[in-house]
Short mmCIF file of N, CA and C and ligand atoms in Angstrom, two decimals:
data_model
loop_
_atom_site.label_atom_id
_atom_site.label_comp_id
_atom_site.label_asym_id
_atom_site.label_seq_id
_atom_site.Cartn_x
_atom_site.Cartn_y
_atom_site.Cartn_z
N UNK A 1 109.38 114.63 98.38
CA UNK A 1 108.08 114.00 98.30
C UNK A 1 107.04 114.80 99.07
N UNK A 2 106.99 116.05 98.69
CA UNK A 2 106.17 117.00 99.43
C UNK A 2 104.77 117.18 98.86
N UNK A 3 104.44 116.45 97.80
CA UNK A 3 103.09 116.63 97.26
C UNK A 3 102.06 115.99 98.18
N UNK A 4 100.83 116.50 98.09
CA UNK A 4 99.75 115.95 98.89
C UNK A 4 98.50 115.79 98.01
N UNK A 5 97.43 115.31 98.60
CA UNK A 5 96.20 115.05 97.87
C UNK A 5 95.69 116.29 97.15
N UNK A 6 95.19 116.20 95.92
CA UNK A 6 95.20 115.02 95.07
C UNK A 6 96.57 114.81 94.43
N UNK A 7 97.07 113.61 94.52
CA UNK A 7 98.41 113.30 94.02
C UNK A 7 98.42 113.25 92.50
N UNK A 8 99.55 113.59 91.92
CA UNK A 8 99.69 113.54 90.46
C UNK A 8 100.94 112.71 90.11
N UNK A 9 100.94 112.23 88.89
CA UNK A 9 102.08 111.46 88.39
C UNK A 9 103.01 112.41 87.66
N UNK A 10 104.15 112.76 88.25
CA UNK A 10 105.05 113.69 87.56
C UNK A 10 105.63 113.04 86.31
N UNK A 11 105.81 113.83 85.23
CA UNK A 11 106.39 113.24 84.02
C UNK A 11 107.80 112.73 84.30
N UNK A 12 108.24 111.77 83.52
CA UNK A 12 109.63 111.32 83.63
C UNK A 12 110.55 112.50 83.35
N UNK A 13 111.69 112.58 84.03
CA UNK A 13 112.63 113.67 83.78
C UNK A 13 113.51 113.45 82.54
N UNK A 14 113.11 112.50 81.69
CA UNK A 14 113.84 112.20 80.45
C UNK A 14 112.85 111.47 79.54
N UNK A 15 113.26 111.26 78.27
CA UNK A 15 112.37 110.55 77.34
C UNK A 15 112.24 109.07 77.72
N UNK A 16 111.16 108.47 77.25
CA UNK A 16 110.94 107.04 77.57
C UNK A 16 112.09 106.16 77.08
N UNK A 17 112.70 106.58 75.96
CA UNK A 17 113.77 105.73 75.41
C UNK A 17 115.17 106.19 75.83
N UNK A 18 115.23 107.13 76.77
CA UNK A 18 116.52 107.73 77.13
C UNK A 18 117.46 106.76 77.84
N UNK A 19 116.91 105.68 78.38
CA UNK A 19 117.76 104.74 79.12
C UNK A 19 118.18 103.55 78.26
N UNK A 20 117.74 103.56 76.99
CA UNK A 20 118.15 102.50 76.06
C UNK A 20 119.67 102.53 75.92
N UNK A 21 120.34 101.42 75.72
CA UNK A 21 119.78 100.07 75.57
C UNK A 21 119.67 99.30 76.90
N UNK A 22 119.82 100.00 78.00
CA UNK A 22 119.87 99.30 79.29
C UNK A 22 118.47 99.03 79.85
N UNK A 23 117.64 100.07 79.83
CA UNK A 23 116.24 99.90 80.20
C UNK A 23 115.42 100.34 78.97
N UNK A 24 114.57 99.46 78.49
CA UNK A 24 113.90 99.70 77.22
C UNK A 24 112.69 100.63 77.36
N UNK A 25 112.34 101.27 76.24
CA UNK A 25 111.25 102.25 76.23
C UNK A 25 109.91 101.61 76.60
N UNK A 26 109.66 100.40 76.11
CA UNK A 26 108.36 99.76 76.40
C UNK A 26 108.20 99.56 77.90
N UNK A 27 109.26 99.15 78.57
CA UNK A 27 109.22 98.98 80.02
C UNK A 27 108.97 100.32 80.71
N UNK A 28 109.62 101.36 80.23
CA UNK A 28 109.46 102.67 80.87
C UNK A 28 108.05 103.22 80.69
N UNK A 29 107.48 103.01 79.51
CA UNK A 29 106.10 103.48 79.27
C UNK A 29 105.14 102.75 80.22
N UNK A 30 105.27 101.44 80.27
CA UNK A 30 104.39 100.64 81.13
C UNK A 30 104.61 100.99 82.61
N UNK A 31 105.87 101.11 82.97
CA UNK A 31 106.21 101.32 84.38
C UNK A 31 105.72 102.69 84.87
N UNK A 32 105.94 103.70 84.06
CA UNK A 32 105.55 105.06 84.46
C UNK A 32 104.06 105.33 84.22
N UNK A 33 103.59 105.05 83.01
CA UNK A 33 102.24 105.48 82.63
C UNK A 33 101.15 104.54 83.18
N UNK A 34 101.51 103.31 83.45
CA UNK A 34 100.51 102.36 83.95
C UNK A 34 100.74 102.03 85.43
N UNK A 35 101.90 101.51 85.76
CA UNK A 35 102.12 101.10 87.15
C UNK A 35 102.08 102.29 88.11
N UNK A 36 102.91 103.28 87.86
CA UNK A 36 102.91 104.43 88.77
C UNK A 36 101.56 105.15 88.76
N UNK A 37 100.98 105.31 87.56
CA UNK A 37 99.68 105.98 87.48
C UNK A 37 98.62 105.26 88.31
N UNK A 38 98.68 103.94 88.31
CA UNK A 38 97.70 103.16 89.09
C UNK A 38 97.86 103.43 90.59
N UNK A 39 99.10 103.50 91.06
CA UNK A 39 99.32 103.82 92.48
C UNK A 39 98.79 105.21 92.81
N UNK A 40 99.01 106.16 91.91
CA UNK A 40 98.50 107.53 92.12
C UNK A 40 96.98 107.52 92.20
N UNK A 41 96.34 106.86 91.24
CA UNK A 41 94.87 106.80 91.21
C UNK A 41 94.32 106.10 92.45
N UNK A 42 94.94 104.98 92.81
CA UNK A 42 94.48 104.24 94.00
C UNK A 42 94.59 105.09 95.26
N UNK A 43 95.72 105.77 95.41
CA UNK A 43 95.93 106.59 96.61
C UNK A 43 94.88 107.70 96.69
N UNK A 44 94.60 108.34 95.56
CA UNK A 44 93.58 109.39 95.56
C UNK A 44 92.19 108.83 95.89
N UNK A 45 91.92 107.64 95.36
CA UNK A 45 90.62 107.01 95.65
C UNK A 45 90.47 106.67 97.13
N UNK A 46 91.54 106.17 97.71
CA UNK A 46 91.50 105.80 99.13
C UNK A 46 91.25 107.04 100.00
N UNK A 47 91.92 108.13 99.66
CA UNK A 47 91.87 109.32 100.52
C UNK A 47 90.68 110.24 100.24
N UNK A 48 89.95 109.97 99.19
CA UNK A 48 88.90 110.93 98.81
C UNK A 48 87.83 111.08 99.90
N UNK A 49 87.63 110.03 100.68
CA UNK A 49 86.63 110.10 101.76
C UNK A 49 87.24 110.48 103.11
N UNK A 50 88.51 110.88 103.10
CA UNK A 50 89.20 111.21 104.36
C UNK A 50 89.85 112.60 104.25
N UNK A 51 89.03 113.66 104.15
CA UNK A 51 89.59 115.00 103.92
C UNK A 51 90.54 115.45 105.03
N UNK A 52 90.43 114.84 106.19
CA UNK A 52 91.33 115.22 107.29
C UNK A 52 92.79 114.91 106.98
N UNK A 53 93.04 114.07 105.96
CA UNK A 53 94.43 113.72 105.62
C UNK A 53 94.90 114.36 104.32
N UNK A 54 94.08 115.26 103.75
CA UNK A 54 94.42 115.82 102.44
C UNK A 54 95.64 116.74 102.48
N UNK A 55 95.99 117.23 103.65
CA UNK A 55 97.17 118.11 103.72
C UNK A 55 98.44 117.35 104.08
N UNK A 56 98.34 116.05 104.25
CA UNK A 56 99.55 115.27 104.58
C UNK A 56 100.36 115.01 103.32
N UNK A 57 101.68 115.19 103.42
CA UNK A 57 102.54 114.90 102.27
C UNK A 57 102.70 113.39 102.13
N UNK A 58 103.24 113.02 100.99
CA UNK A 58 103.52 111.61 100.72
C UNK A 58 104.40 111.03 101.83
N UNK A 59 105.44 111.76 102.17
CA UNK A 59 106.37 111.31 103.22
C UNK A 59 105.63 111.16 104.55
N UNK A 60 104.79 112.12 104.89
CA UNK A 60 104.07 112.05 106.17
C UNK A 60 103.09 110.88 106.22
N UNK A 61 102.44 110.62 105.09
CA UNK A 61 101.50 109.48 105.06
C UNK A 61 102.22 108.17 105.36
N UNK A 62 103.43 108.04 104.81
CA UNK A 62 104.19 106.79 105.04
C UNK A 62 104.73 106.76 106.47
N UNK A 63 105.28 107.87 106.93
CA UNK A 63 105.83 107.93 108.29
C UNK A 63 104.77 107.61 109.34
N UNK A 64 103.57 108.12 109.12
CA UNK A 64 102.52 108.04 110.13
C UNK A 64 101.44 107.02 109.80
N UNK A 65 101.76 106.08 108.92
CA UNK A 65 100.70 105.17 108.43
C UNK A 65 100.04 104.41 109.58
N UNK A 66 100.81 104.10 110.62
CA UNK A 66 100.23 103.32 111.73
C UNK A 66 99.23 104.14 112.56
N UNK A 67 99.21 105.45 112.35
CA UNK A 67 98.24 106.29 113.07
C UNK A 67 97.00 106.59 112.24
N UNK A 68 96.98 106.09 111.03
CA UNK A 68 95.78 106.29 110.20
C UNK A 68 94.71 105.27 110.63
N UNK A 69 93.45 105.49 110.24
CA UNK A 69 92.40 104.50 110.57
C UNK A 69 92.82 103.12 110.08
N UNK A 70 92.55 102.15 110.91
CA UNK A 70 93.01 100.79 110.64
C UNK A 70 92.62 100.32 109.24
N UNK A 71 91.40 100.68 108.82
CA UNK A 71 90.89 100.13 107.56
C UNK A 71 91.61 100.65 106.32
N UNK A 72 92.38 101.72 106.45
CA UNK A 72 93.11 102.20 105.27
C UNK A 72 94.63 102.06 105.42
N UNK A 73 95.12 101.52 106.53
CA UNK A 73 96.57 101.46 106.74
C UNK A 73 97.29 100.66 105.64
N UNK A 74 96.81 99.46 105.36
CA UNK A 74 97.50 98.63 104.37
C UNK A 74 97.45 99.25 102.98
N UNK A 75 96.28 99.78 102.62
CA UNK A 75 96.16 100.32 101.27
C UNK A 75 96.96 101.62 101.12
N UNK A 76 97.05 102.42 102.18
CA UNK A 76 97.90 103.63 102.11
C UNK A 76 99.37 103.23 102.05
N UNK A 77 99.74 102.26 102.88
CA UNK A 77 101.15 101.80 102.86
C UNK A 77 101.52 101.34 101.45
N UNK A 78 100.67 100.52 100.84
CA UNK A 78 100.97 99.97 99.52
C UNK A 78 101.00 101.05 98.44
N UNK A 79 100.03 101.94 98.48
CA UNK A 79 99.89 102.89 97.37
C UNK A 79 100.69 104.17 97.56
N UNK A 80 100.78 104.70 98.78
CA UNK A 80 101.68 105.85 99.00
C UNK A 80 103.12 105.39 98.79
N UNK A 81 103.42 104.18 99.24
CA UNK A 81 104.75 103.60 98.98
C UNK A 81 104.98 103.45 97.49
N UNK A 82 103.97 102.96 96.77
CA UNK A 82 104.11 102.78 95.33
C UNK A 82 104.37 104.09 94.61
N UNK A 83 103.76 105.17 95.07
CA UNK A 83 103.98 106.48 94.45
C UNK A 83 105.39 106.99 94.80
N UNK A 84 105.70 107.02 96.07
CA UNK A 84 107.01 107.52 96.53
C UNK A 84 108.14 106.73 95.88
N UNK A 85 108.05 105.40 95.97
CA UNK A 85 109.16 104.55 95.52
C UNK A 85 109.41 104.72 94.03
N UNK A 86 108.34 104.83 93.25
CA UNK A 86 108.54 104.95 91.80
C UNK A 86 109.05 106.34 91.42
N UNK A 87 108.53 107.38 92.05
CA UNK A 87 109.04 108.72 91.73
C UNK A 87 110.54 108.78 92.02
N UNK A 88 110.93 108.24 93.17
CA UNK A 88 112.36 108.24 93.53
C UNK A 88 113.17 107.39 92.55
N UNK A 89 112.66 106.23 92.23
CA UNK A 89 113.37 105.32 91.32
C UNK A 89 113.59 105.97 89.95
N UNK A 90 112.55 106.60 89.40
CA UNK A 90 112.69 107.21 88.07
C UNK A 90 113.63 108.42 88.12
N UNK A 91 113.54 109.19 89.18
CA UNK A 91 114.36 110.41 89.26
C UNK A 91 115.85 110.12 89.34
N UNK A 92 116.20 108.99 89.90
CA UNK A 92 117.62 108.78 90.13
C UNK A 92 118.30 108.05 88.98
N UNK A 93 117.57 107.85 87.88
CA UNK A 93 118.24 107.34 86.69
C UNK A 93 118.51 108.52 85.75
N UNK A 94 119.45 108.29 84.85
CA UNK A 94 119.92 109.37 84.01
C UNK A 94 120.09 108.85 82.60
N UNK A 95 119.78 109.68 81.57
CA UNK A 95 119.92 109.19 80.19
C UNK A 95 121.27 108.54 79.96
N UNK A 96 121.25 107.44 79.21
CA UNK A 96 122.47 106.67 79.01
C UNK A 96 123.50 107.46 78.20
N UNK A 97 123.06 108.53 77.52
CA UNK A 97 124.00 109.35 76.76
C UNK A 97 124.83 110.27 77.67
N UNK A 98 124.33 110.48 78.88
CA UNK A 98 125.07 111.35 79.81
C UNK A 98 125.97 110.51 80.69
N UNK A 99 126.90 111.20 81.32
CA UNK A 99 127.77 110.46 82.23
C UNK A 99 126.95 110.04 83.43
N UNK A 100 126.89 108.75 83.64
CA UNK A 100 126.12 108.23 84.76
C UNK A 100 126.63 106.84 85.06
N UNK A 101 126.15 106.30 86.11
CA UNK A 101 126.40 104.88 86.34
C UNK A 101 127.42 104.58 87.41
N UNK A 102 127.08 103.61 88.23
CA UNK A 102 128.03 103.06 89.19
C UNK A 102 129.12 102.32 88.44
N UNK A 103 128.74 101.75 87.32
CA UNK A 103 129.60 100.86 86.56
C UNK A 103 130.91 101.55 86.17
N UNK A 104 130.78 102.70 85.48
CA UNK A 104 131.98 103.37 84.98
C UNK A 104 132.88 103.77 86.12
N UNK A 105 132.27 104.36 87.12
CA UNK A 105 133.09 104.88 88.21
C UNK A 105 133.70 103.76 89.05
N UNK A 106 132.99 102.64 89.13
CA UNK A 106 133.52 101.53 89.93
C UNK A 106 134.86 101.06 89.36
N UNK A 107 135.01 101.20 88.04
CA UNK A 107 136.27 100.77 87.43
C UNK A 107 137.40 101.72 87.76
N UNK A 108 137.07 102.98 87.84
CA UNK A 108 138.16 103.95 88.01
C UNK A 108 138.33 104.37 89.46
N UNK A 109 137.41 103.98 90.33
CA UNK A 109 137.52 104.44 91.70
C UNK A 109 137.82 103.32 92.67
N UNK A 110 137.29 103.44 93.85
CA UNK A 110 137.85 102.71 94.98
C UNK A 110 137.32 101.29 95.14
N UNK A 111 138.07 100.51 95.88
CA UNK A 111 137.62 99.17 96.27
C UNK A 111 136.35 99.26 97.08
N UNK A 112 136.22 100.32 97.85
CA UNK A 112 135.04 100.49 98.69
C UNK A 112 133.78 100.59 97.82
N UNK A 113 133.91 101.35 96.74
CA UNK A 113 132.77 101.50 95.82
C UNK A 113 132.40 100.15 95.21
N UNK A 114 133.40 99.39 94.83
CA UNK A 114 133.14 98.07 94.25
C UNK A 114 132.45 97.17 95.28
N UNK A 115 132.90 97.28 96.51
CA UNK A 115 132.32 96.47 97.59
C UNK A 115 130.84 96.83 97.79
N UNK A 116 130.56 98.12 97.83
CA UNK A 116 129.18 98.57 98.01
C UNK A 116 128.31 98.05 96.87
N UNK A 117 128.84 98.14 95.66
CA UNK A 117 128.09 97.69 94.49
C UNK A 117 127.78 96.19 94.59
N UNK A 118 128.77 95.41 94.97
CA UNK A 118 128.56 93.97 95.08
C UNK A 118 127.56 93.63 96.18
N UNK A 119 127.70 94.30 97.31
CA UNK A 119 126.78 94.04 98.42
C UNK A 119 125.36 94.45 98.06
N UNK A 120 125.26 95.57 97.34
CA UNK A 120 123.93 96.05 96.93
C UNK A 120 123.30 95.05 95.96
N UNK A 121 124.11 94.55 95.05
CA UNK A 121 123.60 93.57 94.08
C UNK A 121 123.14 92.30 94.79
N UNK A 122 123.93 91.83 95.75
CA UNK A 122 123.53 90.64 96.51
C UNK A 122 122.18 90.86 97.20
N UNK A 123 122.03 92.03 97.79
CA UNK A 123 120.78 92.34 98.49
C UNK A 123 119.61 92.35 97.51
N UNK A 124 119.82 92.98 96.34
CA UNK A 124 118.75 93.09 95.35
C UNK A 124 118.36 91.70 94.82
N UNK A 125 119.35 90.82 94.69
CA UNK A 125 119.06 89.45 94.23
C UNK A 125 118.35 88.64 95.31
N UNK A 126 118.51 89.05 96.56
CA UNK A 126 117.92 88.28 97.66
C UNK A 126 116.45 88.60 97.90
N UNK A 127 115.94 89.64 97.24
CA UNK A 127 114.52 89.98 97.43
C UNK A 127 113.68 88.84 96.85
N UNK A 128 112.87 88.20 97.69
CA UNK A 128 112.03 87.10 97.22
C UNK A 128 110.68 87.66 96.82
N UNK A 129 110.31 87.43 95.56
CA UNK A 129 109.05 88.01 95.09
C UNK A 129 109.24 89.47 94.74
N UNK A 130 108.28 90.31 95.09
CA UNK A 130 108.31 91.71 94.68
C UNK A 130 108.80 92.60 95.80
N UNK A 131 109.68 93.53 95.45
CA UNK A 131 110.17 94.45 96.47
C UNK A 131 111.24 95.36 95.91
N UNK A 132 111.96 96.00 96.83
CA UNK A 132 112.97 96.98 96.46
C UNK A 132 114.23 96.76 97.29
N UNK A 133 115.36 97.17 96.73
CA UNK A 133 116.62 97.23 97.50
C UNK A 133 116.96 98.70 97.69
N UNK A 134 117.52 99.01 98.83
CA UNK A 134 117.77 100.41 99.19
C UNK A 134 119.15 100.62 99.80
N UNK A 135 119.68 101.81 99.65
CA UNK A 135 120.69 102.32 100.58
C UNK A 135 119.96 103.36 101.41
N UNK A 136 120.08 103.25 102.71
CA UNK A 136 119.41 104.18 103.62
C UNK A 136 120.43 104.72 104.61
N UNK A 137 120.05 105.79 105.29
CA UNK A 137 120.81 106.28 106.43
C UNK A 137 120.02 105.89 107.67
N UNK A 138 120.69 105.21 108.60
CA UNK A 138 119.96 104.76 109.78
C UNK A 138 119.91 105.86 110.85
N UNK A 139 119.31 105.54 111.98
CA UNK A 139 119.10 106.55 113.03
C UNK A 139 120.40 107.08 113.61
N UNK A 140 121.48 106.31 113.44
CA UNK A 140 122.79 106.74 113.94
C UNK A 140 123.58 107.49 112.87
N UNK A 141 122.94 107.70 111.71
CA UNK A 141 123.61 108.44 110.64
C UNK A 141 124.50 107.59 109.77
N UNK A 142 124.38 106.27 109.89
CA UNK A 142 125.23 105.37 109.11
C UNK A 142 124.50 104.84 107.89
N UNK A 143 125.21 104.73 106.75
CA UNK A 143 124.58 104.13 105.57
C UNK A 143 124.42 102.62 105.75
N UNK A 144 123.30 102.12 105.27
CA UNK A 144 123.04 100.68 105.33
C UNK A 144 122.33 100.23 104.08
N UNK A 145 122.50 98.96 103.72
CA UNK A 145 121.74 98.37 102.62
C UNK A 145 120.60 97.58 103.24
N UNK A 146 119.38 97.85 102.78
CA UNK A 146 118.22 97.09 103.28
C UNK A 146 117.35 96.69 102.09
N UNK A 147 116.51 95.67 102.32
CA UNK A 147 115.52 95.31 101.32
C UNK A 147 114.13 95.42 101.95
N UNK A 148 113.14 95.70 101.10
CA UNK A 148 111.76 95.78 101.57
C UNK A 148 110.88 94.98 100.63
N UNK A 149 109.77 94.50 101.15
CA UNK A 149 108.84 93.74 100.30
C UNK A 149 107.73 94.68 99.80
N UNK A 150 107.08 94.20 98.74
CA UNK A 150 105.95 94.94 98.15
C UNK A 150 106.35 96.40 97.90
N UNK A 151 105.52 97.35 98.35
CA UNK A 151 105.90 98.77 98.20
C UNK A 151 106.17 99.40 99.57
N UNK A 152 106.60 98.61 100.52
CA UNK A 152 106.99 99.17 101.81
C UNK A 152 108.13 100.16 101.61
N UNK A 153 108.19 101.14 102.48
CA UNK A 153 109.23 102.17 102.37
C UNK A 153 109.94 102.28 103.71
N UNK A 154 111.27 102.35 103.70
CA UNK A 154 112.04 102.37 104.96
C UNK A 154 111.73 103.56 105.87
N UNK A 155 111.12 104.61 105.32
CA UNK A 155 110.74 105.77 106.15
C UNK A 155 109.88 105.32 107.33
N UNK A 156 109.04 104.32 107.08
CA UNK A 156 108.14 103.84 108.14
C UNK A 156 108.94 103.30 109.33
N UNK A 157 110.16 102.83 109.07
CA UNK A 157 111.02 102.30 110.14
C UNK A 157 112.02 103.32 110.63
N UNK A 158 111.84 104.58 110.26
CA UNK A 158 112.74 105.62 110.74
C UNK A 158 114.05 105.71 109.99
N UNK A 159 114.11 105.11 108.81
CA UNK A 159 115.32 105.16 108.00
C UNK A 159 115.15 106.20 106.89
N UNK A 160 116.26 106.80 106.45
CA UNK A 160 116.19 107.83 105.41
C UNK A 160 116.65 107.24 104.09
N UNK A 161 115.75 107.15 103.11
CA UNK A 161 116.14 106.55 101.83
C UNK A 161 117.14 107.42 101.06
N UNK A 162 118.15 106.77 100.52
CA UNK A 162 119.15 107.45 99.71
C UNK A 162 119.10 106.95 98.27
N UNK A 163 118.92 105.64 98.13
CA UNK A 163 118.95 105.03 96.80
C UNK A 163 117.96 103.88 96.77
N UNK A 164 117.23 103.76 95.67
CA UNK A 164 116.28 102.64 95.52
C UNK A 164 116.48 101.93 94.20
N UNK A 165 116.37 100.62 94.26
CA UNK A 165 116.31 99.80 93.05
C UNK A 165 115.05 98.96 93.09
N UNK A 166 114.19 99.17 92.10
CA UNK A 166 112.94 98.42 91.96
C UNK A 166 113.28 97.06 91.35
N UNK A 167 113.03 95.99 92.10
CA UNK A 167 113.26 94.65 91.53
C UNK A 167 111.97 93.86 91.34
N UNK A 168 110.84 94.56 91.30
CA UNK A 168 109.60 93.90 90.85
C UNK A 168 109.83 93.43 89.41
N UNK A 169 109.24 92.31 89.05
CA UNK A 169 109.45 91.81 87.68
C UNK A 169 108.97 92.81 86.63
N UNK A 170 107.96 93.63 86.95
CA UNK A 170 107.48 94.58 85.94
C UNK A 170 108.56 95.59 85.55
N UNK A 171 109.59 95.72 86.39
CA UNK A 171 110.68 96.67 86.10
C UNK A 171 111.64 96.13 85.04
N UNK A 172 111.60 94.83 84.76
CA UNK A 172 112.60 94.30 83.83
C UNK A 172 112.14 93.15 82.95
N UNK A 173 110.95 92.63 83.17
CA UNK A 173 110.59 91.37 82.52
C UNK A 173 110.52 91.45 81.00
N UNK A 174 110.07 92.57 80.45
CA UNK A 174 109.93 92.68 78.99
C UNK A 174 111.26 92.57 78.27
N UNK A 175 112.32 93.09 78.89
CA UNK A 175 113.64 93.05 78.25
C UNK A 175 114.52 91.93 78.79
N UNK A 176 114.54 91.81 80.10
CA UNK A 176 115.49 90.87 80.73
C UNK A 176 114.85 89.54 81.12
N UNK A 177 113.55 89.39 80.82
CA UNK A 177 112.81 88.18 81.21
C UNK A 177 113.02 87.92 82.71
N UNK A 178 113.46 86.72 83.07
CA UNK A 178 113.61 86.40 84.49
C UNK A 178 115.02 86.67 85.00
N UNK A 179 115.84 87.34 84.19
CA UNK A 179 117.26 87.49 84.57
C UNK A 179 117.47 88.78 85.35
N UNK A 180 117.15 88.73 86.61
CA UNK A 180 117.24 89.92 87.46
C UNK A 180 118.68 90.43 87.54
N UNK A 181 119.63 89.52 87.54
CA UNK A 181 121.03 89.95 87.65
C UNK A 181 121.44 90.81 86.45
N UNK A 182 121.01 90.41 85.25
CA UNK A 182 121.33 91.21 84.06
C UNK A 182 120.71 92.60 84.16
N UNK A 183 119.49 92.65 84.64
CA UNK A 183 118.81 93.94 84.84
C UNK A 183 119.57 94.81 85.83
N UNK A 184 120.01 94.22 86.92
CA UNK A 184 120.76 95.00 87.93
C UNK A 184 122.04 95.56 87.31
N UNK A 185 122.74 94.74 86.55
CA UNK A 185 123.97 95.20 85.89
C UNK A 185 123.66 96.35 84.92
N UNK A 186 122.55 96.26 84.21
CA UNK A 186 122.17 97.35 83.30
C UNK A 186 121.77 98.61 84.08
N UNK A 187 121.09 98.40 85.17
CA UNK A 187 120.68 99.55 86.01
C UNK A 187 121.91 100.29 86.56
N UNK A 188 122.95 99.54 86.90
CA UNK A 188 124.19 100.19 87.37
C UNK A 188 124.71 101.19 86.34
N UNK A 189 124.40 100.97 85.07
CA UNK A 189 124.93 101.84 84.01
C UNK A 189 124.13 103.14 83.86
N UNK A 190 122.93 103.19 84.41
CA UNK A 190 122.13 104.40 84.26
C UNK A 190 121.76 105.07 85.59
N UNK A 191 122.13 104.43 86.71
CA UNK A 191 121.78 105.06 87.98
C UNK A 191 122.68 106.28 88.20
N UNK A 192 122.03 107.32 88.66
CA UNK A 192 122.68 108.61 88.83
C UNK A 192 123.14 108.74 90.27
N UNK A 193 124.12 107.92 90.61
CA UNK A 193 124.48 107.74 92.01
C UNK A 193 125.02 109.02 92.66
N UNK A 194 125.70 109.83 91.90
CA UNK A 194 126.31 111.04 92.49
C UNK A 194 125.29 111.94 93.17
N UNK A 195 124.17 112.18 92.45
CA UNK A 195 123.16 113.09 92.99
C UNK A 195 122.53 112.52 94.26
N UNK A 196 122.34 111.19 94.27
CA UNK A 196 121.66 110.61 95.42
C UNK A 196 122.56 110.54 96.64
N UNK A 197 123.83 110.36 96.44
CA UNK A 197 124.73 110.14 97.56
C UNK A 197 125.22 111.44 98.17
N UNK A 198 125.09 112.53 97.44
CA UNK A 198 125.65 113.79 97.95
C UNK A 198 124.68 114.46 98.90
MN1 MN3 B 1 107.92 99.26 89.86
#
């Protein structure tokens, strides 16, 4: 997340329909071209009058948000988080035609993997309202499952993000309606866990 002002919306690393039938193309178009684009535009608008921060990376803006002028802290947190979180979320999914997914490997691999998957799902279901579920590395170097509200990012708390699941309704409502659990199960089939965990 080394880009800095003016921020851009990187193209998806696969086609809009590449995650079908688990994540639908209409959701991906809306999520990438509208939701993420809005966060990018908002962040650029906020920073346009603050040239002293134009060389800060996305990661640095989130890490140091409490040191920014008070009047832009909340909007930078929300929008820099919205950009970072979505870029990470889109990058860690993989076309359904390729080998991917926690699901397949959970069947053939360890009880530990199944446990992590279940705990992660519980955490993602526990997010009230809009937010994200994460696997992070804490300050002691240990993996942990955490949840965040809105577009908050664990970097601000000194945690290193490894895996993100967007559980805002806009991530699944068109296909899965209010059934977040079904969406999570479908996401398990396209998440590219190997790359993120290594
Ligand atoms: Mn989203």
